[in-house]
């Protein structure tokens, strides 16, 4: 009968270790190509704004790159996309639609992070500061 | 069973009007004869011979019409056909088929709520059904093209 | 008291006493907002009204205001569980308008993603059913094994839940042989579990006592009320869009359409277990027979930007039944009309009649046996798009306090 079978399953589960992952003590294992936090590599980005137009969640705004950074010539308007990670739905449309494939993708999923509410800092870290200042990381 | 539809065409109840991609035959009819058509369908195909998949209402602002497409799936082959009709945009009224086909409940209520087509004889029509009360009070039918929401 | 005697009682007027019981809107059966207003005479349900409108989102209007491309991702957020089929249906409708077709490999991959979705959806609703009838340990176990499928989905699509896997002309990422091996291993672990649960549902007394002969739907009622998917197939109506429309690769992959004739809640759950097994076999077949071509993933930068006028009506067999997208284009970058008809609309709204005559305790069981998906049903409604505000109606008002709400509303 089914009854005794499920009983033995339940008893076995009693002595097994929990099936749930004890986050945050234990990290879940995600695939290397999981769609996680992404940001634009400003060495490649040309500031065209296509990602902003295509983003279904309106999570991207185009911002001016601050003056102290050296910007590649192809980005004449000195614009770069800033992703609001709280709005982003991680569809990666921005990644696939970018004409120069500028986005750096990661499988980082722990997004409750007061440091990186937007991609501004991460993106800017791909640029060098102008001569005089040291290279920023 | 699909031949039965051709019979209706021959009798002048339906008029062939091309196809909707992919391969869904489109028939047009006069909106006053809707009950007649569905009675015939019930009679000829039987209760188990078809089901009403949905009704799609579209606001054709340019033509001053509201278009209603009745999607019917003919069993057992599961062939979808489209019965299309137009009602006046300023006075959108059509007879309800709820008592013939209970499956019309959800789409009729929805279209009444979102487009304002009155299905005469459907006791269940009410607002707000889906639409929030604020819009109902203002008399807005959100899916109309000139509605601002 | 004594004085009362003077009035001789010669008549007793029986007042039919019906108890009004709101089931929901918080957590009626699934963890989703829907109110079933049940009227009970003693233990017996005599009337049920379905109340909707707790989760307005206005997706159809939203879709008219966004470009064709952005809509792919918007429609896949209609429903969390079956987001893949939603996107697939929309994408295929637009492909019809555009006149493009994906490569054979892309078609197989689409089916793969959709079948994985079907398995986990069916496991979920069976787990919820176990929970509803008070069998929580079974619920936990099914949910644990469902994780294997979620992992498979992550491997295939890049995320556990929101797949975002479909694009015009193909899919958005490909499989390599390493991933195929991983998937096969996961599948080999899941299939015996599903078989075990199916057996449990067939044999366990608790389950049988709660489900058998509850919520009977006659075959002719199933078509008249427009029931779809497992709910119709459990009443002996053989409808399956996969078999009739043969979209994507379904024409090439062998599978059986599961039909049962018991017509009750139990049959509906069994159809789901059998379908889950069938889907698992299909996934296996796909992994073994994946066509080798390089064009599965189109370059999204080169996809067409102009959309010719036209209309298309796509159907897809979602886990809950036939899902419909009607897309009309008038040549602009945004669709003129997008109509979404999800199976839950029919399966929830049209079924108020089928609760009558059963006891109150059966109510959640019957509701769960439709596999209701509230987000699917209510996507067509409007909220304030600017603030994204969700509307809630106080319970008091619904129970008859608010004047607007006491007005006639439908009940069958
Ligand atoms: S992943 Fe999607 S939602 Fe997020 S920024 Fe890119 S396009 Fe927008
Ligand atoms: S689409 Fe690419 S190049 Fe254009 S702004 Fe976005 S990241 Fe930069």
XYZ file of C-alpha atoms and ligand atoms in Angstrom:
714
model
C 0.000 0.000 0.000
C 1.028 3.526 -0.628
C 0.659 4.473 2.965
C 3.544 2.438 4.305
C 5.730 3.532 1.418
C 5.327 7.198 2.040
C 5.866 6.531 5.735
C 9.237 5.004 5.089
C 10.105 7.915 2.818
C 9.159 10.343 5.540
C 11.207 8.450 8.110
C 14.174 8.424 5.803
C 13.845 12.144 5.313
C 13.861 12.599 9.071
C 17.407 11.377 9.362
C 18.682 12.892 6.149
C 20.307 16.257 6.110
C 17.965 19.042 5.045
C 17.263 19.314 1.366
C 17.183 23.078 1.558
C 20.366 25.026 1.149
C 21.412 26.799 4.316
C 21.849 30.164 2.693
C 23.859 32.339 3.439
C 26.123 29.868 5.246
C 26.075 27.677 2.193
C 25.943 29.141 -1.296
C 23.664 27.719 -3.926
C 25.522 26.501 -6.919
C 24.568 28.357 -10.064
C 25.581 27.680 -13.618
C 28.463 29.655 -15.015
C 26.208 31.148 -17.680
C 23.365 32.014 -15.345
C 21.988 35.421 -16.228
C 23.378 37.500 -13.395
C 24.556 41.040 -12.922
C 25.819 42.616 -16.128
C 27.473 45.921 -16.853
C 28.799 47.743 -19.839
C 32.499 47.711 -20.658
C 33.182 51.324 -21.451
C 36.278 50.462 -23.443
C 33.934 48.998 -26.041
C 30.726 50.976 -25.589
C 30.041 53.639 -28.187
C 27.259 55.298 -26.255
C 24.631 54.653 -28.895
C 21.824 54.124 -26.432
C 20.284 51.179 -28.234
C 20.228 49.168 -25.034
C 18.208 51.906 -23.377
C 15.628 51.853 -26.157
C 15.306 48.096 -26.161
C 15.210 47.451 -22.426
C 11.699 46.143 -21.698
C 11.845 47.241 -18.083
C 13.112 50.766 -18.747
C 15.928 49.980 -16.358
C 18.646 51.785 -18.298
C 19.377 55.494 -18.363
C 22.170 57.075 -20.360
C 24.538 59.199 -18.315
C 27.453 61.418 -19.076
C 30.854 59.979 -18.261
C 32.500 62.244 -15.654
C 35.262 64.453 -16.959
C 38.082 62.840 -15.048
C 37.884 59.633 -17.112
C 39.634 58.912 -20.340
C 37.042 57.861 -22.889
C 37.769 55.994 -26.128
C 37.359 58.193 -29.196
C 34.501 56.202 -30.682
C 32.297 57.298 -27.811
C 32.248 60.923 -28.887
C 29.187 61.889 -26.906
C 30.708 60.466 -23.726
C 27.499 58.679 -22.771
C 27.249 55.374 -21.026
C 24.351 53.161 -19.937
C 23.572 52.885 -16.256
C 21.445 49.904 -15.321
C 19.192 50.138 -12.319
C 19.562 46.648 -10.898
C 16.411 47.026 -8.866
C 14.370 47.484 -12.044
C 16.276 45.131 -14.301
C 14.616 41.790 -14.974
C 17.791 40.147 -16.287
C 16.413 39.320 -19.685
C 19.766 40.181 -21.271
C 18.129 41.908 -24.184
C 20.642 44.734 -23.697
C 23.492 42.247 -23.913
C 22.352 40.654 -27.139
C 21.252 43.803 -28.898
C 24.386 45.872 -28.307
C 26.054 46.482 -31.680
C 29.563 46.183 -30.255
C 28.853 43.487 -27.657
C 30.004 45.792 -24.911
C 28.400 44.074 -21.966
C 30.340 42.053 -19.432
C 28.065 39.342 -18.044
C 28.497 37.563 -14.748
C 26.568 34.904 -12.912
C 26.494 37.023 -9.793
C 23.045 36.767 -8.281
C 23.255 38.268 -4.802
C 21.755 41.534 -5.769
C 20.786 42.824 -2.353
C 23.918 44.890 -2.282
C 23.888 48.531 -1.158
C 27.141 49.168 -3.033
C 25.838 48.355 -6.468
C 22.278 49.487 -6.834
C 23.167 50.650 -10.326
C 25.889 49.606 -12.718
C 27.511 53.023 -12.614
C 30.503 52.129 -10.477
C 31.123 48.798 -12.155
C 31.052 50.354 -15.595
C 33.259 53.257 -14.675
C 35.802 50.886 -13.190
C 36.516 49.694 -16.721
C 37.881 53.136 -17.606
C 41.151 54.784 -16.672
C 41.291 58.145 -15.009
C 42.952 60.906 -16.983
C 46.719 61.398 -16.679
C 47.649 62.782 -13.295
C 45.252 60.544 -11.394
C 46.162 56.910 -10.793
C 44.384 54.112 -12.620
C 41.146 53.358 -10.866
C 40.077 49.852 -10.118
C -17.071 18.117 -39.191
C -15.593 21.121 -40.881
C -17.855 20.542 -43.920
C -20.767 21.619 -41.756
C -19.322 25.100 -41.756
C -19.442 25.118 -45.539
C -23.144 24.340 -45.322
C -23.622 27.496 -43.309
C -21.703 29.433 -45.922
C -23.940 28.066 -48.655
C -27.008 29.069 -46.721
C -25.711 32.601 -46.583
C -25.233 32.823 -42.831
C -21.484 33.137 -43.148
C -19.338 34.681 -45.824
C -15.814 33.520 -46.519
C -13.281 36.271 -46.063
C -9.813 34.860 -46.450
C -7.570 33.463 -43.749
C -5.762 34.594 -40.662
C -2.229 33.270 -40.456
C -1.569 30.439 -40.048
C -4.427 28.783 -41.888
C -7.370 29.874 -39.802
C -10.338 30.316 -42.094
C -12.080 33.613 -41.666
C -15.822 34.068 -42.101
C -17.764 37.249 -41.790
C -21.338 37.582 -40.653
C -23.933 40.172 -39.856
C -23.931 40.844 -36.131
C -27.702 40.624 -35.951
C -27.619 36.965 -36.879
C -25.189 35.867 -34.210
C -27.652 33.817 -32.203
C -28.916 32.110 -35.316
C -25.396 31.098 -36.265
C -24.504 29.663 -32.906
C -27.827 27.839 -32.703
C -27.033 26.268 -36.049
C -23.555 25.349 -34.882
C -24.952 23.680 -31.781
C -27.519 21.841 -33.847
C -25.179 20.638 -36.555
C -21.984 20.004 -34.659
C -23.523 18.992 -31.354
C -22.503 20.051 -27.884
C -19.325 18.050 -28.096
C -18.543 19.130 -31.622
C -16.912 22.465 -30.973
C -15.923 24.910 -28.322
C -15.697 28.662 -28.230
C -12.044 29.480 -27.716
C -12.367 33.178 -27.219
C -13.772 36.428 -28.500
C -11.304 39.077 -29.544
C -12.559 42.611 -29.527
C -10.582 45.237 -31.385
C -11.269 48.913 -31.564
C -11.025 50.025 -35.186
C -10.903 53.722 -34.501
C -10.553 54.722 -38.145
C -13.651 52.877 -39.318
C -15.685 53.851 -36.268
C -16.362 50.201 -35.600
C -15.549 47.651 -33.003
C -14.551 44.344 -34.490
C -15.513 41.143 -32.745
C -13.846 37.888 -33.719
C -15.389 34.695 -32.415
C -12.795 31.954 -32.438
C -14.404 28.568 -32.641
C -12.493 25.312 -32.478
C -14.203 22.524 -34.373
C -13.691 19.093 -32.853
C -12.506 16.404 -33.167
C -10.045 17.700 -35.760
C -9.383 20.796 -33.668
C -9.603 23.212 -36.522
C -9.839 26.822 -35.532
C -12.149 29.040 -37.521
C -12.803 32.714 -37.066
C -16.235 34.279 -37.211
C -15.872 37.991 -37.617
C -18.398 40.753 -37.229
C -18.450 44.486 -36.710
C -20.551 46.573 -34.389
C -20.999 50.292 -34.328
C -18.452 52.054 -32.172
C -20.821 54.680 -30.833
C -23.573 52.250 -30.039
C -21.890 48.900 -29.564
C -24.525 46.265 -29.022
C -24.762 42.622 -29.911
C -26.867 39.739 -28.675
C -25.322 37.580 -26.008
C -24.806 33.889 -26.645
C -24.246 33.106 -22.991
C -27.374 30.992 -22.643
C -26.393 28.920 -25.665
C -22.732 28.578 -24.851
C -21.724 29.156 -21.231
C -18.096 29.470 -22.273
C -18.928 32.932 -23.575
C -19.110 34.209 -20.020
C -15.507 35.201 -19.565
C -14.902 36.832 -22.945
C -18.225 38.690 -22.971
C -17.674 40.125 -19.514
C -14.138 41.038 -20.416
C -15.042 42.813 -23.634
C -17.837 44.688 -21.917
C -15.422 45.791 -19.263
C -12.531 46.729 -21.503
C -14.226 47.884 -24.703
C -17.762 48.681 -23.658
C -19.612 46.366 -26.027
C -22.991 45.534 -24.549
C -23.986 41.908 -24.917
C -27.748 42.052 -24.772
C -29.219 39.346 -22.627
C -26.127 38.598 -20.581
C -27.153 39.090 -16.942
C -23.605 38.850 -15.719
C -22.215 41.975 -17.314
C -20.871 44.259 -14.667
C -18.254 46.811 -14.111
C -15.839 46.697 -12.482
C -15.051 43.195 -13.566
C -11.361 43.613 -14.120
C -10.987 47.347 -14.439
C -10.337 49.393 -11.309
C -13.193 51.417 -9.963
C -11.604 54.809 -10.620
C -11.688 54.158 -14.346
C -15.210 52.815 -14.214
C -16.428 55.951 -12.533
C -14.914 58.035 -15.286
C -16.560 55.813 -17.880
C -13.283 54.835 -19.464
C -13.003 51.688 -21.525
C -9.284 51.074 -21.371
C -8.768 49.077 -24.542
C -10.328 51.687 -26.769
C -7.659 53.355 -28.775
C -8.540 56.831 -27.613
C -8.552 55.912 -23.930
C -5.751 57.346 -21.923
C -4.568 55.097 -19.204
C -42.770 34.672 27.604
C -46.011 33.328 28.763
C -47.943 36.128 27.161
C -46.710 35.042 23.841
C -48.862 31.993 23.995
C -51.750 34.162 23.031
C -50.506 34.161 19.462
C -51.225 30.712 18.322
C -48.576 29.239 16.154
C -50.261 27.504 13.331
C -47.635 27.953 10.688
C -43.928 27.474 10.639
C -42.167 29.382 7.953
C -38.946 27.771 6.981
C -36.268 30.209 6.107
C -33.674 28.604 3.920
C -30.528 29.480 5.740
C -27.573 29.853 3.511
C -24.218 30.622 4.933
C -21.996 32.860 2.974
C -18.392 31.840 3.037
C -15.669 33.811 1.368
C -12.874 31.565 0.219
C -9.944 33.834 -0.355
C -8.971 36.362 -1.592
C -5.845 35.596 0.379
C -4.727 32.090 -0.286
C -7.899 30.368 -1.497
C -5.960 27.310 -2.505
C -2.983 28.454 -4.395
C -1.070 31.306 -2.936
C -2.773 33.743 -5.190
C -5.511 36.276 -4.800
C -8.949 35.226 -5.908
C -12.201 35.256 -4.068
C -14.679 32.472 -4.328
C -17.830 33.445 -2.619
C -19.524 30.273 -1.662
C -22.999 29.893 -0.308
C -23.497 26.829 1.745
C -26.541 25.093 3.071
C -25.140 23.179 5.984
C -22.106 21.516 4.535
C -23.291 21.593 0.985
C -22.222 24.267 -1.424
C -25.241 25.655 -3.233
C -23.787 28.541 -5.151
C -20.387 29.945 -5.958
C -19.474 33.318 -7.320
C -16.022 33.938 -8.625
C -14.656 37.365 -7.891
C -11.728 38.705 -9.748
C -9.723 41.806 -9.975
C -7.150 41.657 -7.232
C -4.123 41.746 -9.397
C -4.726 44.067 -12.294
C -1.809 44.583 -14.569
C -3.076 45.650 -17.958
C -0.619 43.720 -20.045
C -2.630 43.955 -23.260
C -2.647 47.712 -23.224
C 0.971 47.747 -22.157
C 1.836 45.563 -25.126
C 0.155 48.012 -27.493
C 2.367 50.729 -26.144
C 5.670 48.924 -26.489
C 7.642 47.739 -29.456
C 7.359 44.210 -30.822
C 10.700 43.294 -29.331
C 10.058 44.634 -25.876
C 6.766 42.789 -25.853
C 8.536 39.444 -25.970
C 9.817 40.091 -22.506
C 6.672 41.753 -21.301
C 4.428 38.854 -22.250
C 6.761 36.349 -20.692
C 6.041 38.110 -17.449
C 2.347 37.411 -17.682
C 2.878 34.261 -15.732
C 5.893 33.059 -13.832
C 5.315 29.373 -14.218
C 4.509 29.198 -17.897
C 6.537 32.160 -19.144
C 8.165 30.071 -21.856
C 4.918 29.129 -23.555
C 3.668 32.693 -23.384
C 6.789 33.966 -25.098
C 6.691 31.122 -27.598
C 3.107 31.800 -28.546
C 3.688 35.497 -29.001
C 6.915 34.944 -30.897
C 5.280 32.475 -33.251
C 2.407 34.823 -33.934
C 4.820 37.585 -34.875
C 6.932 35.172 -36.905
C 3.813 34.454 -38.942
C 3.437 38.150 -39.635
C 7.104 38.493 -40.494
C 7.189 35.289 -42.494
C 10.333 33.899 -40.909
C 10.912 30.452 -39.553
C 13.420 29.175 -37.003
C 15.933 26.464 -37.801
C 15.126 22.837 -36.920
C 17.514 22.885 -33.987
C 15.876 26.000 -32.605
C 12.499 24.312 -32.879
C 13.697 21.337 -30.893
C 15.231 23.581 -28.273
C 11.991 25.503 -27.915
C 10.094 22.318 -27.326
C 12.715 21.267 -24.813
C 12.243 24.417 -22.768
C 8.466 24.189 -22.963
C 8.331 20.559 -21.922
C 10.572 21.178 -18.944
C 8.147 23.878 -18.004
C 5.236 21.505 -18.299
C 6.894 18.987 -16.005
C 7.589 21.477 -13.278
C 4.195 23.091 -13.572
C 2.431 19.751 -13.232
C 4.626 18.789 -10.310
C 3.859 22.075 -8.630
C 0.101 21.771 -8.889
C 0.164 18.178 -7.727
C 2.265 19.266 -4.776
C -0.200 22.026 -3.995
C -3.018 19.537 -4.212
C -1.214 17.387 -1.661
C -0.908 20.396 0.572
C -4.578 21.306 0.183
C -5.724 17.913 1.306
C -3.417 18.184 4.283
C -0.663 15.919 3.078
C 2.196 18.310 3.706
C 5.012 15.818 3.735
C 4.111 14.787 0.223
C 4.048 18.444 -0.771
C 7.572 18.909 0.560
C 8.855 15.849 -1.227
C 7.407 16.760 -4.578
C 8.759 20.264 -4.274
C 12.192 18.933 -3.471
C 12.256 16.763 -6.559
C 10.903 19.606 -8.620
C 14.190 21.351 -7.957
C 15.879 18.978 -10.417
C 13.676 20.331 -13.144
C 14.307 23.887 -12.075
C 17.999 23.173 -12.325
C 17.504 21.737 -15.789
C 15.703 24.875 -16.790
C 18.582 26.908 -15.483
C 20.988 24.888 -17.575
C 18.916 25.256 -20.708
C 17.699 28.813 -20.475
C 19.950 30.607 -18.032
C 17.468 31.122 -15.264
C 15.390 28.912 -13.031
C 12.103 30.625 -13.637
C 12.048 33.413 -16.197
C 13.419 31.722 -19.237
C 13.472 34.589 -21.746
C 14.411 31.907 -24.173
C 12.445 32.770 -27.287
C 13.304 35.296 -29.944
C 11.977 35.813 -33.452
C 13.659 33.246 -35.623
C 15.099 30.993 -32.943
C 16.157 30.721 -29.335
C 18.530 32.813 -27.304
C 21.119 30.295 -26.226
C 22.303 26.930 -27.395
C 23.187 23.660 -25.704
C 26.551 21.978 -25.829
C 27.279 18.310 -25.234
C 28.343 18.950 -21.671
C 24.992 20.500 -20.863
C 23.158 17.686 -22.592
C 24.915 15.188 -20.320
C 23.997 17.169 -17.251
C 20.392 17.335 -18.336
C 20.235 13.612 -18.929
C 21.591 12.907 -15.470
C 19.050 15.190 -13.855
C 16.281 13.624 -15.871
C 17.263 10.133 -14.844
C 16.834 11.180 -11.260
C 13.457 12.807 -11.784
C 11.658 10.159 -13.812
C 11.620 7.477 -11.090
C 10.403 10.077 -8.620
C 7.510 11.083 -10.843
C 6.594 7.445 -11.317
C 6.651 6.985 -7.584
C 4.388 9.957 -6.952
C 2.020 8.823 -9.622
C 1.750 5.445 -7.926
C 1.170 7.194 -4.644
C -1.681 9.190 -6.111
C -3.159 5.969 -7.429
C -2.910 4.010 -4.221
C -2.880 6.263 -1.235
C -6.167 6.166 0.632
C -6.055 9.752 1.829
C -5.661 11.034 -1.661
C -8.261 8.751 -3.157
C -10.815 9.623 -0.508
C -10.425 13.316 -1.097
C -10.207 13.373 -4.864
C -12.266 10.589 -6.364
C -15.751 11.625 -7.509
C -15.188 15.213 -6.530
C -15.870 17.968 -9.029
C -17.267 15.796 -11.798
C -17.439 17.459 -15.226
C -19.372 15.645 -17.928
C -17.746 15.574 -21.382
C -20.438 17.690 -22.998
C -20.120 20.209 -20.189
C -16.411 20.356 -20.738
C -16.876 21.644 -24.272
C -19.858 23.847 -23.526
C -18.034 25.572 -20.713
C -14.888 25.669 -22.783
C -12.634 23.808 -20.387
C -9.134 23.320 -21.649
C -6.032 21.303 -21.147
C -5.915 18.631 -18.460
C -9.343 19.690 -17.217
C -10.887 18.765 -20.564
C -8.707 15.740 -21.174
C -9.733 14.276 -17.835
C -13.312 14.397 -19.107
C -12.516 12.410 -22.187
C -12.223 15.332 -24.587
C -9.158 14.729 -26.664
C -7.865 18.204 -27.312
C -4.204 19.007 -27.408
C -2.811 21.845 -29.456
C 0.532 20.088 -29.647
C -1.113 17.304 -31.589
C -3.442 19.377 -33.734
C -1.351 22.414 -34.618
C 2.008 20.616 -34.647
C 3.813 23.851 -34.000
C 7.570 23.988 -33.673
C 8.963 20.479 -33.525
C 5.890 18.744 -32.118
C 5.209 17.179 -35.482
C 8.479 15.240 -35.284
C 8.653 14.269 -31.638
C 6.561 11.267 -30.681
C 4.190 11.649 -27.770
C 0.789 10.488 -26.607
C -2.152 12.642 -25.751
C -3.304 11.538 -22.332
C -7.052 11.193 -21.976
C -8.987 9.819 -19.028
C -12.666 9.199 -18.637
C -13.193 9.456 -14.884
C -14.086 13.161 -15.161
C -13.274 13.993 -11.526
C -10.574 15.885 -9.676
C -8.539 12.746 -9.307
C -8.540 12.155 -13.049
C -7.324 15.679 -13.635
C -4.395 15.144 -11.307
C -3.592 11.788 -12.879
C -3.632 13.322 -16.347
C -1.017 15.725 -15.082
C 1.225 12.981 -13.729
C 0.970 11.020 -16.956
C 1.701 14.118 -18.963
C 4.718 14.902 -16.829
C 6.055 11.429 -17.577
C 5.256 11.845 -21.250
C 7.059 15.169 -21.276
C 10.080 13.650 -19.582
C 10.231 11.081 -22.365
C 9.971 13.851 -24.921
C 12.836 15.711 -23.297
C 14.912 12.567 -23.483
C 14.039 12.127 -27.133
C 14.969 15.707 -27.886
C 18.321 15.387 -26.163
C 19.102 12.313 -28.243
C 17.834 13.670 -31.534
C 18.861 17.281 -31.479
C 19.398 18.363 -35.100
C 22.872 19.696 -35.729
C 22.781 23.086 -37.278
C 24.426 26.311 -36.329
C 21.541 28.642 -36.800
C 19.564 28.074 -33.644
C 20.567 31.382 -32.121
C 19.913 34.280 -34.469
C 21.971 37.409 -34.190
C 19.560 39.740 -32.480
C 21.281 42.755 -33.961
C 20.279 41.699 -37.459
C 16.656 40.799 -36.907
C 14.081 42.697 -38.936
C 13.129 46.104 -37.661
C 10.086 46.611 -39.834
C 6.890 44.742 -39.307
C 4.497 44.393 -42.221
C 0.792 44.844 -41.553
C -1.021 41.622 -40.883
C -2.620 39.531 -38.240
C -1.831 36.160 -36.775
C -3.457 33.901 -34.274
C -1.174 31.463 -32.543
C -2.146 28.695 -30.191
C 0.060 26.792 -27.856
C -0.552 24.034 -25.359
C 0.421 25.564 -22.052
C 0.576 23.319 -19.003
C -2.959 24.460 -18.207
C -4.397 24.142 -21.697
C -4.759 26.049 -24.897
C -3.125 29.451 -24.751
C -3.958 31.949 -27.460
C -2.209 35.004 -28.767
C -3.760 37.182 -31.381
C -1.360 39.789 -32.720
C -2.328 42.457 -35.197
C 0.191 44.746 -36.792
C -0.594 47.870 -38.782
C 2.934 48.425 -40.009
C 4.070 50.518 -37.074
C 6.847 49.455 -34.711
C 4.233 48.662 -32.108
C 1.471 46.074 -32.414
C -2.028 47.428 -32.994
C -3.650 44.790 -30.857
C -2.384 41.961 -28.748
C -4.993 39.675 -27.331
C -4.008 37.094 -24.792
C -6.394 34.342 -23.835
C -4.990 32.103 -21.194
C -6.486 28.760 -20.291
C -7.110 29.847 -16.732
C -9.675 32.392 -17.858
C -11.942 29.597 -18.914
C -10.925 27.140 -16.299
C -11.622 29.487 -13.410
C -14.336 31.852 -14.511
C -16.545 29.375 -16.266
C -16.477 26.693 -13.653
C -18.484 28.212 -10.828
C -21.189 25.679 -11.552
C -19.065 22.670 -10.848
C -18.689 23.344 -7.135
C -22.372 22.966 -6.463
C -23.412 19.957 -4.488
C -20.066 19.256 -2.920
C -19.088 19.990 0.643
C -17.198 23.044 1.727
C -14.056 21.048 2.300
C -14.107 19.975 -1.330
C -14.079 23.520 -2.554
C -10.340 24.128 -2.450
C -9.775 20.673 -3.875
C -11.910 21.427 -6.904
C -10.371 24.840 -7.328
C -6.891 23.380 -7.244
C -7.821 20.680 -9.688
C -8.334 23.326 -12.393
C -4.755 24.407 -11.812
C -5.777 28.028 -11.470
C -3.262 30.658 -12.332
C -4.498 34.036 -11.265
C -1.776 36.023 -12.891
C -2.672 34.415 -16.172
C -6.277 35.262 -15.770
C -5.931 38.831 -14.697
C -3.261 39.996 -16.999
C -5.851 41.665 -19.164
C -6.851 44.243 -16.656
C -5.772 47.734 -16.032
C -3.862 49.330 -13.261
C -2.450 52.746 -13.092
C 0.451 52.125 -15.393
C 2.377 55.107 -14.204
C 2.528 54.274 -10.545
C 2.331 50.540 -10.981
C -0.117 50.533 -8.120
C -1.977 47.368 -7.372
C -5.532 47.738 -6.387
C -6.921 46.060 -3.369
C -10.502 46.059 -2.281
C -11.262 45.816 1.383
C -12.922 42.614 2.398
C -15.767 44.475 4.010
C -16.754 46.036 0.750
C -16.760 42.733 -1.021
C -18.829 41.046 1.588
C -21.638 43.422 0.746
C -20.762 46.559 2.690
C -19.846 48.670 -0.297
C -22.892 49.554 -2.305
C -21.246 49.245 -5.665
C -20.349 45.703 -5.109
C -23.693 44.347 -4.102
C -25.112 45.033 -7.496
C -25.886 42.031 -9.631
C -22.891 40.182 -10.760
C -22.715 36.959 -12.506
C -23.356 33.688 -10.865
C -24.355 30.500 -12.495
S 18.811 42.672 -18.745
Fe 16.886 43.292 -19.682
S 15.868 44.467 -18.081
Fe 18.009 44.331 -17.489
S 18.935 46.181 -18.274
Fe 19.216 44.586 -19.822
S 17.484 44.807 -21.203
Fe 16.983 45.939 -19.330
S 23.995 49.297 -26.869
Fe 26.119 48.819 -26.348
S 27.297 50.451 -27.328
Fe 25.174 51.150 -27.289
S 25.028 52.327 -25.366
Fe 24.404 50.238 -24.887
S 26.273 49.272 -24.180
Fe 26.909 51.100 -25.234
